[in-house]
Amino acid sequence: MLLLRRFPTFTLTLFSCILLCESNTLKARQTVRNFPDGFLFGTATASYQIEGGWNADGKSENIWDHMTHNNPCVTDDCLNGDVADDSYNLYKRDVEMARELGLDFYRFSISWSRVLPTSFPDKMNEAGVQYYNNLINELLKYNIEPMVTIYHWDLPQKLQEMSGWTNPHIVDWFSDYSRVLFEQFGDRVKYWITLNEPREICYQGYGSVTMAPQLNIQGTAEYMCAKNLLVAHAKAYHIYDKEFRATQGGTIGITISASWMEPETEDHAEAAEVMRQFEWGQYAHPIFSKAGDFPPVMKERIAAKSAAQGFQRSRLPEFTAEEVEMVRGSSDFFGLNHYSSVIVFKNESSLTYDVPSYYDDIEANGYQPSDWSGAASSWLKDVPWGFYKLLTAIRENYDNPVVFITENGYSTYGGLEDEDRITYYRGYLNAMLDAMEDGSDVRVYTAWSLMDNFEWMRGYTERFGLYEVDYESPERTRTPRKSAFVYKEIVRTRALDFNYEPNTTIMTIDEGH
Ligand code: BGC
């Protein structure tokens, strides 16, 4: 996700509206559109956002425990993930919901500090391993494939004290941890995602204050993080590929977050492209392009600015030739998290940025016009045509990779009648089908999220769930929203029917699950 708090907001001019409205009309809607055979549907969650049990049965502290315990009101509601949805105890209900929806798979993440409390493989926490075994076995009992994210932002605090993702040793720390997961769970897990959203880990956590560990070391730390993270991902990929794939037969890749960046006018086309290369090309180009390495525009720009700013070398670390080769091609699929779009305009004025900084390197800003309808999250506007354009760009830039949509979803402030969420899902699935008709090789779609959960700095104020969670009840009662019934019908019929009106009185378990 792209945090727009950083961007100035402007009102859309009539002129640009005319341009946008004309260029971005999606194809006419058919009432019912089918998904291809073999297409997979799921929902996603992440460990810190749902599990709770923050210190249960030997789990150690991670960076989100640490930050929220030391500075409780860092989140909007001064709440944390200590209990969250209590999935550590209620995982059977989570699987029951996946059965109700008729899902093909369920994407969840593993908490590093729950499995390896020292951060290293010297001591395994049996209770933590048992928890994930229970969840995986419960899913498989009902023919729901587990899709496991190895890392979704909850770094062990101890590793953060050793500089976390800016320390090159994290390549070994992460790949050792990954190997433990392949050994423990790989006999049953066939879908692996190494890392969730490098941009949010590196930019928001190291170059800004909007995610733990809030380092805010601009223009340097986020690039060090990016390089180490890409090499760590690649090393874990190659371990799986060489040591486990033959016997376990699974697939493994990375998940990148990407917004669509639309130029304000033709004059800003280059600025929009530069922003795309920084915001997601930074992570996609090294893995999915033919040449590998960071995007040329990043390398040139940061090197030139660094020299002019008096640095001895580029603030963007270099990959060795061996690392370029190791990272290139290190993903079986392009895992894509997509939520929204922005309008981009060039802005070279160094007065508006901290120097050095990531956005000073980009020299462009983004905004969302005031007439774009939006979710509870300030950055999340309903822009389905942006999804179509993004999928088209991925197809064209990276030789039509296999794409797994690993997250897409919409936030509200709660309530079971979530018409806006339904409109969003239908619009985005429609745009995705348009891109697929044009040739995009999308094979998987994942709704974020199965249920409401701890929405990071927003606490529990913004709700992304197909199921509502009652945080007042000790049972954390989960109740299906209208969107859950609509998604269930999409999964059941393998089709998108714009006119379907669900009967929301009773949610039953889907046949076959
Ligand atoms: C993250 C989720 C988050 C969602 C909504 C994604 O960036 O992977 O953890 O809850 O967006 O903000």
Coordinates of C-alpha atoms and ligand atoms in Angstrom, one line a residue:
M1 CA 0.0 0.0 0.0
L2 CA 1.1 3.5 -0.7
L3 CA 0.8 5.9 2.2
L4 CA -0.6 9.1 0.9
R5 CA -0.2 11.0 4.1
R6 CA 3.1 12.0 2.5
F7 CA 1.6 13.5 -0.5
P8 CA 0.0 16.9 -0.8
T9 CA -3.7 16.7 -1.9
F10 CA -4.9 18.7 -4.8
T11 CA -8.2 19.0 -6.3
L12 CA -8.6 17.4 -9.7
T13 CA -8.8 20.0 -12.4
L14 CA -11.5 19.8 -15.0
F15 CA -8.8 19.4 -17.7
S16 CA -7.2 16.3 -16.1
C17 CA -10.6 14.9 -15.3
I18 CA -11.5 14.9 -19.0
L19 CA -8.2 13.2 -19.8
L20 CA -8.6 10.6 -17.1
C21 CA -12.2 9.9 -17.6
E22 CA -11.6 9.2 -21.3
S23 CA -8.5 7.2 -21.0
N24 CA -9.6 5.0 -18.1
T25 CA -13.0 3.7 -19.0
L26 CA -13.0 -0.1 -18.5
K27 CA -14.6 -2.4 -21.0
A28 CA -18.3 -2.6 -20.9
R29 CA -19.5 -4.9 -18.2
Q30 CA -21.0 -8.2 -19.0
T31 CA -23.5 -9.3 -16.3
V32 CA -21.8 -12.6 -15.7
R33 CA -18.1 -13.3 -16.4
N34 CA -16.4 -16.7 -15.8
F35 CA -13.0 -17.4 -14.4
P36 CA -10.8 -19.9 -16.2
D37 CA -10.6 -23.5 -15.1
G38 CA -8.1 -24.1 -12.4
F39 CA -8.2 -20.5 -11.1
L40 CA -7.8 -20.4 -7.3
F41 CA -9.6 -18.3 -4.7
G42 CA -8.5 -17.6 -1.2
T43 CA -8.3 -15.1 1.6
A44 CA -5.3 -13.8 3.6
T45 CA -4.3 -12.9 7.1
A46 CA -0.9 -12.3 8.9
S47 CA 0.4 -13.6 12.2
Y48 CA 0.7 -10.4 14.2
Q49 CA -2.6 -9.1 12.9
I50 CA -4.7 -12.1 14.1
E51 CA -2.9 -14.5 16.5
G52 CA -2.5 -12.8 19.8
G53 CA -0.7 -15.0 22.3
W54 CA 2.1 -12.6 22.1
N55 CA 4.1 -14.3 24.8
A56 CA 2.3 -17.6 25.0
D57 CA 4.1 -20.9 25.3
G58 CA 7.6 -19.6 24.8
K59 CA 7.1 -17.1 22.0
S60 CA 9.6 -14.2 22.3
E61 CA 9.2 -10.5 21.5
N62 CA 9.0 -9.1 18.0
I63 CA 9.3 -5.6 16.7
W64 CA 5.5 -4.9 16.9
D65 CA 5.3 -6.3 20.5
H66 CA 8.2 -4.1 21.4
M67 CA 7.0 -0.9 19.7
T68 CA 3.4 -1.1 20.9
H69 CA 4.4 -2.1 24.5
N70 CA 6.9 0.8 24.8
N71 CA 4.8 3.4 23.1
P72 CA 1.1 2.3 23.3
C73 CA -0.4 5.2 21.6
V74 CA 1.7 4.8 18.5
T75 CA -1.4 3.2 17.2
D76 CA -4.6 5.3 16.6
D77 CA -6.6 3.6 19.3
C78 CA -3.6 2.9 21.6
L79 CA -4.3 -0.9 21.1
N80 CA -1.9 -3.7 20.1
G81 CA -1.8 -7.3 18.9
D82 CA -1.5 -8.9 22.3
V83 CA -4.8 -10.7 21.9
A84 CA -5.9 -9.5 18.4
D85 CA -8.4 -12.1 17.0
D86 CA -7.0 -14.7 19.4
S87 CA -6.4 -17.0 16.5
Y88 CA -3.7 -18.7 18.5
N89 CA -6.7 -20.3 20.3
L90 CA -9.5 -19.9 17.8
Y91 CA -7.8 -21.3 14.6
K92 CA -10.5 -23.9 14.2
R93 CA -13.1 -21.2 13.8
D94 CA -10.9 -19.5 11.2
V95 CA -10.7 -22.8 9.2
E96 CA -14.5 -23.2 9.6
M97 CA -14.9 -19.7 8.0
A98 CA -12.6 -20.8 5.1
R99 CA -14.9 -23.8 4.7
E100 CA -18.0 -21.6 4.7
L101 CA -16.5 -19.5 2.0
G102 CA -15.5 -22.6 0.0
L103 CA -11.9 -21.4 -0.4
D104 CA -9.3 -23.2 -2.4
F105 CA -6.6 -21.9 -0.1
Y106 CA -5.9 -19.8 3.0
R107 CA -2.9 -17.5 3.1
F108 CA -1.5 -16.9 6.6
S109 CA 2.0 -16.0 7.9
I110 CA 4.2 -17.6 10.4
S111 CA 5.6 -15.7 13.4
W112 CA 9.4 -16.1 13.4
S113 CA 9.7 -15.4 17.2
R114 CA 7.0 -18.1 17.9
V115 CA 8.9 -20.8 16.1
L116 CA 12.4 -19.7 16.9
P117 CA 12.4 -17.7 20.2
T118 CA 16.2 -17.0 20.0
S119 CA 15.7 -15.9 16.4
F120 CA 18.1 -18.7 15.4
P121 CA 17.6 -22.4 14.7
D122 CA 19.5 -23.4 17.9
K123 CA 16.2 -23.7 19.8
M124 CA 12.9 -24.7 18.3
N125 CA 9.7 -23.8 20.2
E126 CA 7.7 -27.0 20.0
A127 CA 4.5 -25.3 21.1
G128 CA 4.9 -22.8 18.3
V129 CA 5.6 -25.5 15.7
Q130 CA 2.6 -27.5 17.0
Y131 CA 0.3 -24.4 16.6
Y132 CA 1.2 -24.2 12.9
N133 CA 0.9 -28.0 12.5
N134 CA -2.5 -27.9 13.9
L135 CA -3.6 -25.1 11.6
I136 CA -2.1 -26.7 8.5
N137 CA -3.6 -30.1 9.3
E138 CA -7.0 -28.6 10.1
L139 CA -7.0 -26.8 6.7
L140 CA -5.9 -30.0 4.8
K141 CA -8.5 -32.0 6.5
Y142 CA -11.0 -29.9 4.6
N143 CA -9.1 -29.8 1.3
I144 CA -8.0 -26.2 1.8
E145 CA -4.4 -25.6 0.7
P146 CA -2.2 -23.6 3.1
M147 CA -0.4 -20.8 1.5
V148 CA 2.3 -19.7 3.9
T149 CA 4.0 -16.3 4.1
I150 CA 7.4 -16.8 5.8
Y151 CA 7.7 -13.2 6.9
H152 CA 4.9 -10.6 7.3
W153 CA 6.6 -7.8 9.2
D154 CA 7.0 -9.3 12.7
L155 CA 10.8 -9.4 13.0
P156 CA 12.2 -10.8 16.3
Q157 CA 13.2 -7.8 18.4
K158 CA 16.6 -9.3 19.0
L159 CA 17.4 -9.2 15.3
Q160 CA 16.2 -5.6 15.2
E161 CA 18.7 -4.8 18.0
M162 CA 21.3 -6.1 15.6
S163 CA 20.1 -3.6 12.9
G164 CA 17.4 -5.9 11.4
W165 CA 17.1 -5.7 7.6
T166 CA 20.1 -3.2 7.3
N167 CA 22.5 -5.9 8.5
P168 CA 23.7 -8.1 5.6
H169 CA 23.8 -11.0 8.1
I170 CA 20.1 -11.1 7.8
V171 CA 20.6 -13.0 4.6
D172 CA 21.7 -16.0 6.7
W173 CA 19.3 -15.3 9.6
F174 CA 16.3 -15.3 7.2
S175 CA 17.4 -18.3 5.1
D176 CA 18.1 -20.4 8.3
Y177 CA 14.6 -19.6 9.5
S178 CA 13.1 -20.4 6.1
R179 CA 14.9 -23.7 6.0
V180 CA 13.4 -24.6 9.4
L181 CA 9.9 -23.9 8.0
F182 CA 10.6 -26.0 4.8
E183 CA 11.8 -28.9 7.1
Q184 CA 8.9 -28.7 9.5
F185 CA 6.0 -27.9 7.2
G186 CA 7.1 -28.5 3.6
D187 CA 5.7 -32.0 3.4
R188 CA 2.2 -30.4 3.5
V189 CA 2.7 -26.7 2.4
K190 CA 2.9 -26.4 -1.4
Y191 CA 2.6 -22.6 -1.6
W192 CA 5.4 -20.5 -0.1
I193 CA 5.7 -16.7 0.0
T194 CA 9.1 -15.6 1.3
L195 CA 8.4 -11.9 2.1
N196 CA 5.3 -9.8 2.2
E197 CA 5.7 -6.3 0.7
P198 CA 9.3 -5.2 0.6
R199 CA 8.4 -1.6 0.1
E200 CA 6.4 -1.4 3.4
I201 CA 9.2 -3.3 5.3
C202 CA 12.0 -1.0 4.0
Y203 CA 10.5 2.4 3.2
Q204 CA 7.9 2.6 5.9
G205 CA 10.0 0.8 8.6
Y206 CA 13.5 2.2 7.9
G207 CA 13.0 5.3 5.8
S208 CA 10.0 6.6 7.6
V209 CA 8.0 6.2 10.9
T210 CA 4.8 4.6 9.6
M211 CA 5.7 1.0 10.5
A212 CA 7.9 -0.7 13.1
P213 CA 10.8 -0.2 13.8
Q214 CA 10.2 3.5 12.8
L215 CA 13.9 4.1 12.1
N216 CA 13.3 7.2 9.9
I217 CA 16.8 7.1 8.5
Q218 CA 15.9 8.6 5.1
G219 CA 17.6 8.1 1.8
T220 CA 20.0 5.4 3.1
A221 CA 18.5 2.8 5.5
E222 CA 15.6 1.9 3.1
Y223 CA 18.0 1.1 0.3
M224 CA 20.3 -1.0 2.5
C225 CA 17.2 -2.9 3.6
A226 CA 16.1 -3.4 0.0
K227 CA 19.3 -4.9 -1.1
N228 CA 19.6 -7.3 1.9
L229 CA 16.0 -8.2 1.7
L230 CA 16.3 -9.2 -2.0
V231 CA 19.4 -11.3 -1.4
A232 CA 17.7 -12.9 1.6
H233 CA 14.7 -13.7 -0.4
A234 CA 16.8 -15.2 -3.2
K235 CA 18.8 -17.3 -0.9
A236 CA 15.7 -18.8 0.7
Y237 CA 14.3 -19.4 -2.8
H238 CA 17.4 -21.3 -3.9
I239 CA 17.5 -23.3 -0.7
Y240 CA 13.9 -24.4 -1.5
D241 CA 14.7 -24.9 -5.1
K242 CA 17.8 -27.1 -4.6
E243 CA 17.1 -28.9 -1.4
F244 CA 13.3 -29.3 -1.1
R245 CA 11.5 -28.8 -4.3
A246 CA 12.3 -32.3 -5.7
T247 CA 10.8 -34.1 -2.7
Q248 CA 8.2 -31.6 -1.6
G249 CA 7.0 -30.4 -5.1
G250 CA 5.8 -26.9 -4.1
T251 CA 6.1 -23.4 -5.5
I252 CA 7.8 -20.4 -4.0
G253 CA 7.8 -16.7 -4.7
I254 CA 7.8 -13.1 -3.3
T255 CA 4.9 -10.7 -2.7
I256 CA 5.4 -7.1 -3.9
S257 CA 3.0 -4.3 -3.1
A258 CA 2.2 -2.0 -6.1
S259 CA -0.1 0.9 -6.6
W260 CA -0.8 2.2 -10.1
M261 CA 0.9 5.5 -10.8
E262 CA -1.1 7.5 -13.4
P263 CA 0.5 10.7 -14.8
E264 CA -1.4 13.8 -14.2
T265 CA -1.0 14.7 -17.9
E266 CA 1.3 13.5 -20.7
D267 CA 4.0 16.0 -19.4
H268 CA 4.2 13.9 -16.3
A269 CA 4.5 10.5 -17.9
E270 CA 8.2 10.2 -17.2
A271 CA 7.7 11.2 -13.6
A272 CA 5.1 8.6 -13.2
E273 CA 7.3 6.0 -14.7
V274 CA 10.2 7.0 -12.4
M275 CA 7.9 6.7 -9.4
R276 CA 6.8 3.2 -10.6
Q277 CA 10.4 2.1 -10.8
F278 CA 11.2 3.3 -7.3
E279 CA 8.0 2.1 -5.6
W280 CA 7.8 -1.4 -7.0
G281 CA 10.3 -1.7 -9.8
Q282 CA 12.9 -1.5 -7.1
Y283 CA 11.9 -5.0 -6.0
A284 CA 10.4 -6.4 -9.2
H285 CA 13.2 -5.4 -11.7
P286 CA 16.0 -7.4 -9.8
I287 CA 13.8 -10.5 -9.8
F288 CA 11.6 -10.4 -12.9
S289 CA 13.4 -8.4 -15.6
K290 CA 15.8 -10.0 -18.1
A291 CA 18.7 -7.9 -17.0
G292 CA 18.2 -8.1 -13.2
D293 CA 19.7 -5.6 -10.8
F294 CA 18.0 -2.4 -9.5
P295 CA 16.2 -0.4 -12.2
P296 CA 18.7 1.7 -14.2
V297 CA 16.9 5.0 -13.4
M298 CA 17.3 4.3 -9.7
K299 CA 21.0 3.5 -10.0
E300 CA 21.8 6.6 -12.1
R301 CA 19.7 9.0 -10.1
I302 CA 20.8 8.0 -6.7
A303 CA 24.4 7.8 -7.7
A304 CA 24.4 11.3 -9.2
K305 CA 22.5 12.8 -6.3
S306 CA 24.8 11.1 -3.7
A307 CA 27.9 12.5 -5.4
A308 CA 26.4 16.0 -5.5
Q309 CA 25.5 15.6 -1.8
G310 CA 29.0 14.8 -0.8
F311 CA 28.7 11.0 -0.2
Q312 CA 31.7 8.8 -1.1
R313 CA 29.5 6.3 -2.9
S314 CA 25.9 5.9 -4.0
R315 CA 23.4 5.7 -1.2
L316 CA 21.9 2.8 -3.2
P317 CA 24.1 -0.3 -2.4
E318 CA 25.4 -2.2 -5.3
F319 CA 24.7 -5.9 -6.0
T320 CA 27.8 -7.9 -6.9
A321 CA 27.6 -9.7 -10.3
E322 CA 27.0 -12.9 -8.4
E323 CA 24.2 -11.4 -6.4
V324 CA 22.5 -10.1 -9.6
E325 CA 22.5 -13.6 -11.0
M326 CA 21.3 -15.1 -7.7
V327 CA 18.3 -12.7 -7.4
R328 CA 17.3 -12.7 -11.1
G329 CA 14.5 -15.2 -11.7
S330 CA 14.2 -16.2 -8.1
S331 CA 10.5 -16.4 -7.9
D332 CA 8.1 -18.9 -9.4
F333 CA 5.3 -16.3 -9.6
F334 CA 4.8 -12.5 -9.2
G335 CA 2.9 -12.2 -5.9
L336 CA 1.0 -9.0 -6.1
N337 CA -0.7 -7.0 -3.4
H338 CA -2.7 -4.2 -4.9
Y339 CA -5.2 -1.8 -3.4
S340 CA -5.3 1.6 -5.1
S341 CA -3.8 4.2 -7.5
V342 CA -2.4 7.7 -7.4
I343 CA -2.0 10.6 -9.8
V344 CA 1.6 11.6 -10.2
F345 CA 3.2 14.9 -11.1
K346 CA 6.8 15.9 -11.4
N347 CA 8.2 18.1 -8.6
E348 CA 11.9 18.9 -8.7
S349 CA 11.8 21.5 -5.9
S350 CA 14.1 20.3 -3.2
L351 CA 12.3 22.7 -0.8
T352 CA 9.4 20.2 -0.5
Y353 CA 11.6 17.2 0.5
D354 CA 14.0 16.3 3.2
V355 CA 17.4 15.9 1.6
P356 CA 18.6 13.3 1.2
S357 CA 15.4 11.2 1.1
Y358 CA 13.6 8.7 -1.0
Y359 CA 11.0 11.2 -2.4
D360 CA 13.8 13.7 -3.1
D361 CA 15.4 10.9 -5.2
I362 CA 12.1 10.3 -7.0
E363 CA 11.4 14.0 -7.6
A364 CA 7.7 13.5 -8.0
N365 CA 4.6 13.6 -5.8
G366 CA 1.3 11.7 -5.9
Y367 CA -2.3 12.5 -4.9
Q368 CA -5.7 11.1 -5.1
P369 CA -8.4 13.4 -6.6
S370 CA -11.1 14.4 -4.1
D371 CA -13.9 12.9 -6.3
W372 CA -12.4 9.3 -6.1
S373 CA -14.6 7.4 -3.8
G374 CA -12.7 5.9 -0.9
A375 CA -12.5 3.4 1.9
A376 CA -12.0 4.1 5.6
S377 CA -8.2 4.0 5.0
S378 CA -7.2 7.5 3.7
W379 CA -4.9 6.0 1.0
L380 CA -7.5 3.5 -0.3
K381 CA -9.6 4.8 -3.2
D382 CA -11.7 2.6 -5.4
V383 CA -9.9 2.8 -8.8
P384 CA -10.4 -0.5 -10.7
W385 CA -8.9 0.8 -14.0
G386 CA -5.6 1.3 -12.1
F387 CA -5.6 -2.5 -11.4
Y388 CA -6.0 -3.2 -15.1
K389 CA -3.2 -0.8 -16.0
L390 CA -0.9 -2.3 -13.4
L391 CA -1.5 -5.8 -14.5
T392 CA -0.9 -4.7 -18.1
A393 CA 2.4 -3.0 -17.1
I394 CA 3.5 -6.2 -15.3
R395 CA 2.7 -8.3 -18.3
E396 CA 4.6 -5.9 -20.7
N397 CA 7.6 -5.1 -18.5
Y398 CA 8.4 -8.6 -17.2
D399 CA 7.5 -10.9 -20.1
N400 CA 4.1 -12.0 -18.8
P401 CA 5.0 -13.7 -15.5
V402 CA 2.6 -16.0 -13.7
V403 CA 0.8 -13.6 -11.3
F404 CA -0.7 -14.5 -7.9
I405 CA -2.9 -11.7 -6.5
T406 CA -1.9 -12.3 -2.9
E407 CA -3.9 -9.4 -1.5
N408 CA -6.7 -7.0 -2.6
G409 CA -9.4 -5.5 -0.4
Y410 CA -11.3 -2.6 1.1
S411 CA -11.7 -1.1 4.6
T412 CA -14.7 0.2 6.4
Y413 CA -15.4 1.4 9.9
G414 CA -17.4 -1.8 10.6
G415 CA -21.0 -3.0 10.0
L416 CA -22.4 -6.0 8.3
E417 CA -24.0 -4.2 5.3
D418 CA -20.8 -3.5 3.4
E419 CA -22.1 -2.5 -0.1
D420 CA -19.0 -0.4 -0.8
R421 CA -16.7 -3.4 -0.2
I422 CA -18.8 -5.4 -2.6
T423 CA -18.6 -2.7 -5.2
Y424 CA -14.9 -2.6 -4.8
Y425 CA -14.4 -6.4 -5.1
R426 CA -16.6 -6.6 -8.1
G427 CA -14.9 -3.7 -9.9
Y428 CA -11.4 -5.0 -9.2
L429 CA -12.2 -8.6 -10.2
N430 CA -13.8 -7.2 -13.4
A431 CA -10.6 -5.2 -14.1
M432 CA -8.5 -8.3 -13.5
L433 CA -10.6 -10.4 -15.9
D434 CA -10.1 -7.6 -18.5
A435 CA -6.3 -7.9 -18.1
M436 CA -6.6 -11.7 -18.3
E437 CA -8.5 -11.5 -21.5
D438 CA -5.7 -9.4 -22.9
G439 CA -3.2 -12.1 -21.9
S440 CA -2.2 -11.5 -18.3
D441 CA -1.4 -14.8 -16.7
V442 CA -3.2 -14.4 -13.4
R443 CA -3.8 -17.7 -11.6
V444 CA -4.7 -16.8 -8.1
Y445 CA -6.8 -14.2 -6.3
T446 CA -6.7 -13.5 -2.5
A447 CA -9.1 -11.3 -0.7
W448 CA -7.7 -9.3 2.2
S449 CA -8.9 -10.2 4.7
L450 CA -10.7 -13.3 5.9
M451 CA -11.7 -11.2 9.0
D452 CA -11.1 -7.9 10.7
N453 CA -7.7 -7.7 12.4
F454 CA -5.1 -5.4 13.8
E455 CA -4.5 -2.9 11.0
W456 CA -1.0 -1.9 12.1
M457 CA -0.8 1.8 13.0
R458 CA -4.5 2.1 12.6
G459 CA -5.1 -0.4 15.4
Y460 CA -8.6 -1.7 15.1
T461 CA -10.2 1.4 13.7
E462 CA -10.2 0.3 10.1
R463 CA -11.8 -3.0 9.2
F464 CA -10.8 -5.1 6.2
G465 CA -12.7 -8.4 7.0
L466 CA -15.2 -10.4 5.0
Y467 CA -16.1 -11.4 8.6
E468 CA -16.6 -8.8 11.3
V469 CA -14.8 -9.5 14.6
D470 CA -16.4 -8.4 17.8
Y471 CA -13.5 -7.2 20.0
E472 CA -15.8 -6.7 22.9
S473 CA -16.5 -10.4 23.2
P474 CA -14.0 -12.7 24.8
E475 CA -14.7 -15.2 22.0
R476 CA -13.9 -12.6 19.4
T477 CA -17.1 -13.6 17.7
R478 CA -16.8 -13.6 13.9
T479 CA -19.9 -12.8 11.9
P480 CA -20.1 -12.9 8.1
R481 CA -20.6 -9.6 6.3
K482 CA -22.7 -9.3 3.2
S483 CA -19.5 -9.3 1.2
A484 CA -18.7 -12.8 2.6
F485 CA -21.8 -14.1 1.0
V486 CA -21.0 -12.4 -2.3
Y487 CA -17.4 -13.7 -2.3
K488 CA -18.7 -17.2 -1.4
E489 CA -21.0 -17.1 -4.5
I490 CA -18.1 -16.0 -6.7
V491 CA -16.0 -18.9 -5.4
R492 CA -18.9 -21.4 -5.8
T493 CA -19.8 -20.4 -9.3
R494 CA -16.3 -19.5 -10.4
A495 CA -18.0 -16.5 -11.9
L496 CA -18.6 -12.8 -11.3
D497 CA -22.3 -11.9 -11.4
F498 CA -22.9 -8.2 -10.9
N499 CA -26.6 -8.8 -10.2
Y500 CA -26.3 -11.5 -7.5
E501 CA -28.1 -10.6 -4.3
P502 CA -27.3 -12.9 -1.4
N503 CA -29.6 -14.2 1.2
T504 CA -27.6 -13.2 4.3
T505 CA -29.7 -15.0 6.9
I506 CA -27.6 -18.1 7.3
M507 CA -24.0 -19.0 6.4
T508 CA -23.5 -22.7 5.7
I509 CA -20.4 -24.7 5.1
D510 CA -19.7 -25.2 1.4
E511 CA -20.2 -28.7 0.1
G512 CA -16.9 -30.5 -0.4
H513 CA -15.4 -28.7 2.6
Ligands
BGC1 C1 -0.6 -5.6 4.2 C2 -1.6 -6.0 5.2 C3 -2.5 -4.8 5.6 C4 -3.2 -4.4 4.3 C5 -4.1 -3.2 4.5 C6 -1.1 -4.7 3.1 O1 -0.2 -3.7 2.9 O2 0.1 -6.7 3.7 O3 -0.9 -6.5 6.4 O4 -3.4 -5.1 6.6 O5 -2.2 -4.0 3.4 O6 -3.4 -2.1 4.9

